[in-house]
Short mmCIF file of C-alpha atoms in Angstrom, two decimals:
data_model
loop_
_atom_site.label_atom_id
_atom_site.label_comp_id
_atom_site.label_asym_id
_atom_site.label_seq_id
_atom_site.Cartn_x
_atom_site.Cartn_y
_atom_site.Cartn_z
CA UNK A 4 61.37 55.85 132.39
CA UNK A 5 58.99 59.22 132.82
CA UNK A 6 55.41 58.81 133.51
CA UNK A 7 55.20 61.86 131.48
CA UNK A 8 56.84 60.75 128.71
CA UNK A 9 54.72 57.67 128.36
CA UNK A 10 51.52 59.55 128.24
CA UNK A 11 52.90 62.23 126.22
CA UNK A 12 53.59 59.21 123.36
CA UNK A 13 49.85 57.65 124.49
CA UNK A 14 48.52 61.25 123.43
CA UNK A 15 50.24 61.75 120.18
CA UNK A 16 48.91 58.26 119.27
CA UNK A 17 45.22 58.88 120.61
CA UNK A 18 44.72 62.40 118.39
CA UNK A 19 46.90 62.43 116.14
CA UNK A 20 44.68 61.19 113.13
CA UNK A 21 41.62 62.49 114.38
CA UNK A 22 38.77 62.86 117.34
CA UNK A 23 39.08 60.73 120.73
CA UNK A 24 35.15 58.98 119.34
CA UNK A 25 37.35 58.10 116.16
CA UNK A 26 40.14 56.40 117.80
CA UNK A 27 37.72 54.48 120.43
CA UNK A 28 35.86 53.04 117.39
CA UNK A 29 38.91 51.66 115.85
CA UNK A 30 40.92 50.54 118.58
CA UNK A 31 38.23 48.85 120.53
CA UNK A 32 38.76 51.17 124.25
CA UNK A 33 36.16 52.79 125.49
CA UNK A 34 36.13 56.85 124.69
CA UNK A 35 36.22 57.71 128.70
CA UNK A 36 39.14 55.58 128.88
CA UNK A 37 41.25 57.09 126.31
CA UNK A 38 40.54 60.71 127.69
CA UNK A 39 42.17 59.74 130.49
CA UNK A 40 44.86 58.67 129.00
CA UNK A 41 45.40 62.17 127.17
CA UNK A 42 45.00 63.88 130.20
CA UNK A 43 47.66 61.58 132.20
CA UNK A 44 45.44 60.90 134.21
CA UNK A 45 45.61 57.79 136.70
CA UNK A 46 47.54 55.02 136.04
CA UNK A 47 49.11 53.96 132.71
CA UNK A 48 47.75 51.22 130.46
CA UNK A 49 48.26 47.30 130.28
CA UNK A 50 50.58 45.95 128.04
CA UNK A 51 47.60 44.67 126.42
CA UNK A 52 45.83 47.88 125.86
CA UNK A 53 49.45 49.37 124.82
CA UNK A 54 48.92 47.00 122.55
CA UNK A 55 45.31 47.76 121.37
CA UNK A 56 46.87 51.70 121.25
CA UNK A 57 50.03 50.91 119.10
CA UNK A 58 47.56 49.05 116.60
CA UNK A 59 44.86 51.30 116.13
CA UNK A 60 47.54 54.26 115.57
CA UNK A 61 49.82 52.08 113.41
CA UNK A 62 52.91 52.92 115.48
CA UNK A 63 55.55 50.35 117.50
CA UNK A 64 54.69 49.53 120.42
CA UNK A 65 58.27 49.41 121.66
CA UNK A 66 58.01 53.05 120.85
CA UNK A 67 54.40 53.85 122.40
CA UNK A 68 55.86 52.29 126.07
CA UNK A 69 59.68 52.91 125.74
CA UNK A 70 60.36 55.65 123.25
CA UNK A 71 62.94 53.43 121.16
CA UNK A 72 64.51 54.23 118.07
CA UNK A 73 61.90 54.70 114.88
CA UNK A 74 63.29 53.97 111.46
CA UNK A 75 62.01 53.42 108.03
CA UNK A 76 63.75 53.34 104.52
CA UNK A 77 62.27 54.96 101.37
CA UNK A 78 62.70 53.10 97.74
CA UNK A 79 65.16 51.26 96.07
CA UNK A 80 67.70 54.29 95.89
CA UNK A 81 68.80 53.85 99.45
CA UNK A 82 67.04 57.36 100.41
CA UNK A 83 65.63 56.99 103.72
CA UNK A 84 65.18 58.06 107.49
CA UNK A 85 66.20 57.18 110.89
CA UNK A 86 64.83 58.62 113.56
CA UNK A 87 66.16 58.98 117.62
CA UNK A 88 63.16 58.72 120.04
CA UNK A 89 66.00 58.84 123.07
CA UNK A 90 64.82 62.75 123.58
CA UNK A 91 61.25 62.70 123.29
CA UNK A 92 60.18 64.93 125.74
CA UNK A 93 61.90 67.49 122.89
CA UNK A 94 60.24 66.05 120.49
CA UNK A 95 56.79 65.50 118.78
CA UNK A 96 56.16 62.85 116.90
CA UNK A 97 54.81 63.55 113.20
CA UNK A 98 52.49 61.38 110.96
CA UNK A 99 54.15 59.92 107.88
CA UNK A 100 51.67 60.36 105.11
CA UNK A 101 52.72 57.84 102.43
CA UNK A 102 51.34 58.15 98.76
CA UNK A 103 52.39 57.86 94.92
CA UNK A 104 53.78 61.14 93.51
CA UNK A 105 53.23 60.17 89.75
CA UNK A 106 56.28 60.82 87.14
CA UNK A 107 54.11 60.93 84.18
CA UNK A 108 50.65 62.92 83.95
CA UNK A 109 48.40 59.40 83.99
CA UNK A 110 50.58 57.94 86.52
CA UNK A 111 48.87 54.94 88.05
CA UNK A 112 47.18 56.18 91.59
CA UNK A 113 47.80 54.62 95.07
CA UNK A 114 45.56 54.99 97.83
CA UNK A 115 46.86 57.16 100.72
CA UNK A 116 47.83 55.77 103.94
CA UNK A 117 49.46 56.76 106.94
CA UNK A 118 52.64 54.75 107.94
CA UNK A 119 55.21 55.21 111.14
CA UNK A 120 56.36 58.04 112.43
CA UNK A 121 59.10 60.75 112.48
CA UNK A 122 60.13 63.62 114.74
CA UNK A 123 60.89 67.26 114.95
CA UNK A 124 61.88 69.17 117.93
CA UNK A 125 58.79 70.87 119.82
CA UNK A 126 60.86 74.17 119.54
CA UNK A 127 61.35 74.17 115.90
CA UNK A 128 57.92 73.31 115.14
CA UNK A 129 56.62 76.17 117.30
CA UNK A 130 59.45 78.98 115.90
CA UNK A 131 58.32 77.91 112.21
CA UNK A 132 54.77 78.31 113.40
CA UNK A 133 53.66 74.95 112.79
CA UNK A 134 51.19 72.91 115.03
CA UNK A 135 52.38 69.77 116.32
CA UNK A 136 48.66 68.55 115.85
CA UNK A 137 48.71 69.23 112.01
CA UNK A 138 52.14 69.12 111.04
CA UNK A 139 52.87 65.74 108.66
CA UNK A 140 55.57 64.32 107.33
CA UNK A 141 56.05 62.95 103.46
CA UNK A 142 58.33 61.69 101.02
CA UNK A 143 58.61 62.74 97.68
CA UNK A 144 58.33 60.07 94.54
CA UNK A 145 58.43 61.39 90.95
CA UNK A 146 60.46 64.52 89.34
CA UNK A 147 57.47 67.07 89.02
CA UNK A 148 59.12 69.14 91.47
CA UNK A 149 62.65 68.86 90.44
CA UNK A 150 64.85 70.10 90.56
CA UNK A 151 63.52 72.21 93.74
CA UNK A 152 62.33 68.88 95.42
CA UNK A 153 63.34 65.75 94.32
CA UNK A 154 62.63 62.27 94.71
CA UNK A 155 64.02 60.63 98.84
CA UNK A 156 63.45 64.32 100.10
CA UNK A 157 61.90 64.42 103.23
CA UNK A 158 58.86 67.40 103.40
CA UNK A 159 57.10 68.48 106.54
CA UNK A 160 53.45 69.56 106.05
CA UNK A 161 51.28 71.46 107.23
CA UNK A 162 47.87 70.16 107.00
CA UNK A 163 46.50 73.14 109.00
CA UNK A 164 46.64 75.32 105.74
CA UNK A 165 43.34 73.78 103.87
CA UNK A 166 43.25 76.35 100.95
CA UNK A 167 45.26 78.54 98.97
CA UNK A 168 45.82 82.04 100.29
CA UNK A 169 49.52 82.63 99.04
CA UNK A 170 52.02 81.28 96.40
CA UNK A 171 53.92 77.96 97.78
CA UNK A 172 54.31 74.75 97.33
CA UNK A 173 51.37 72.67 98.37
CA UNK A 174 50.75 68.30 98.53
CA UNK A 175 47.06 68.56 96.98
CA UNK A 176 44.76 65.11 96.60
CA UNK A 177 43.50 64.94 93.08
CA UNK A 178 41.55 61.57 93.12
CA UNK A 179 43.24 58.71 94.79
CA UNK A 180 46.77 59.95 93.93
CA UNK A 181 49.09 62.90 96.34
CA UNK A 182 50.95 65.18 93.93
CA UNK A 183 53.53 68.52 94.84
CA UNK A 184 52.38 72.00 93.22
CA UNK A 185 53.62 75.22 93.21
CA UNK A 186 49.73 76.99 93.30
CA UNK A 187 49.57 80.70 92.76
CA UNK A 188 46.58 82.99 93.33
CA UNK A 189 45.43 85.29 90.76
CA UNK A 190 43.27 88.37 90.95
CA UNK A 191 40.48 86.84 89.32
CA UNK A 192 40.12 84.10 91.81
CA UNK A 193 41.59 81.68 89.92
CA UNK A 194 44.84 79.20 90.62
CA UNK A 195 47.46 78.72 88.40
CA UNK A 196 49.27 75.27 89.23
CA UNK A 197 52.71 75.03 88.48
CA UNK A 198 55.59 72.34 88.46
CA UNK A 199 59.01 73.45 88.96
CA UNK A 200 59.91 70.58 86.57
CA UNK A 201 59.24 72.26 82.84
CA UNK A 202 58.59 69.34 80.99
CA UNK A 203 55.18 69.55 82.82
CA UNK A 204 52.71 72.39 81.91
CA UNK A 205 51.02 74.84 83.91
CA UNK A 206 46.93 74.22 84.34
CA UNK A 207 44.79 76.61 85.80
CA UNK A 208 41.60 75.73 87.74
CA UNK A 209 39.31 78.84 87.64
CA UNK A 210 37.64 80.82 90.01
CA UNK A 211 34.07 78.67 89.81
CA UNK A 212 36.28 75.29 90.49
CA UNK A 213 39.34 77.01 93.14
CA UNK A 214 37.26 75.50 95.89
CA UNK A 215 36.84 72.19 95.05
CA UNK A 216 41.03 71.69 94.84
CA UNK A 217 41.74 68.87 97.84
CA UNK A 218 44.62 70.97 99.93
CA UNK A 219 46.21 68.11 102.01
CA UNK A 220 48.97 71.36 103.53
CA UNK A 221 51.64 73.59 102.51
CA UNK A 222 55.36 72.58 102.53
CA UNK A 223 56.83 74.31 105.72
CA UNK A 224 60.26 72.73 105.16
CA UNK A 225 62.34 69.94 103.32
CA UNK A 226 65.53 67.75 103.98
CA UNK A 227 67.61 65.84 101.60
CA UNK A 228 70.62 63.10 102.08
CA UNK A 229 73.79 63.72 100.44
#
């Protein structure tokens, strides 16, 4: 078992969601302590602070100390994902943003919340130009996007992109709820927001409101079971 590899996990857990100050308040360890730890510096934590770390990041603990096998399953349609930890000095482990993609315009809401994990190999994420630190991982619910995204497909996100500066697909917050658009700038300023599905119709948010639209990221990629 690499040294290495262990700290490399401790890290991803540690910043993943946010600052070093962040993760000390919620997980109890002091903030000298876990800058250490990202660092891989001196020796590696007790089983009991493993512990305290696996909690506050809401990841396995088999996975934070041994890199095992991650898996989760996605709805009642058998859609789902499985993924191998056995390599994981190839690859970086990715946030799984979990949320409600409503089917019908007053859909009821569900708070976000981040769950598990999933992985994508270090070279790939850097080729495609996405940063480990921001990339995410979601799942889509609902047929908004259909048929270019359906419901069970996998996304990767990048939360890096915070506004709209070209035409793509973007995972926007709009109160408590996650939904896919296709957003489009126009000359004028404004956005035109767009489902791929037609049985939805376009909105546009002008120029004076553009701002105020809650980017989560831009789609960078998706994967589908067959």
């Amino acid at each position: 078992m690499s040294t290495n590899a262990i700290f490399d996990r401790i890290r991803t857990a540690i910043t993943r969601d946010g600052s070093i100050a962040d993760f000390a308040r919620r997980s109890g360890i002091s903030d000298s302590t876990l800058r250490s730890y990202t660092k891989g510096k001196g020796t590696l934590p007790s089983l009991e602070i493993a512990a305290q770390i696996a909690r506050a990041a809401n990841v396995s603990l088999d996975w934070l100390v041994n890199g095992d096998t991650i898996g989760f399953h996605e709805g009642d349609d058998g859609g789902g994902y499985v993924v191998n930890m056995a390599e994981q000095g190839n690859y970086v482990a990715i946030t799984r943003i979990d949320g409600v993609l409503p089917a019908i315009a007053d859909g009821s809401p569900e708070q976000e919340e981040l769950v598990q994990i999933a992985a994508f190999r270090r070279e790939w994420l850097t080729r495609i130009g996405v940063s480990p630190i921001f990339a995410r991982f979601f799942v889509v619910k609902g047929d908004a996007m259909a048929p270019t995204l359906v419901a069970g497909d996998g996304l990767l996100i990048d939360s890096a992109v915070d506004d709209v500066e070209e035409q793509g697909i973007y995972l926007i917050r709009a109160d408590d709820r996650l939904m896919l658009k296709r957003i489009a700038p126009r000359i004028d300023g404004s956005l035109q927001i767009m489902s791929d599905n037609p049985i939805y119709p376009p909105e546009v948010i002008p120029a004076s409101q553009a701002a105020d639209l809650k980017i989560v990221g831009q789609v960078r990629w998706f994967g589908r079971s067959i």
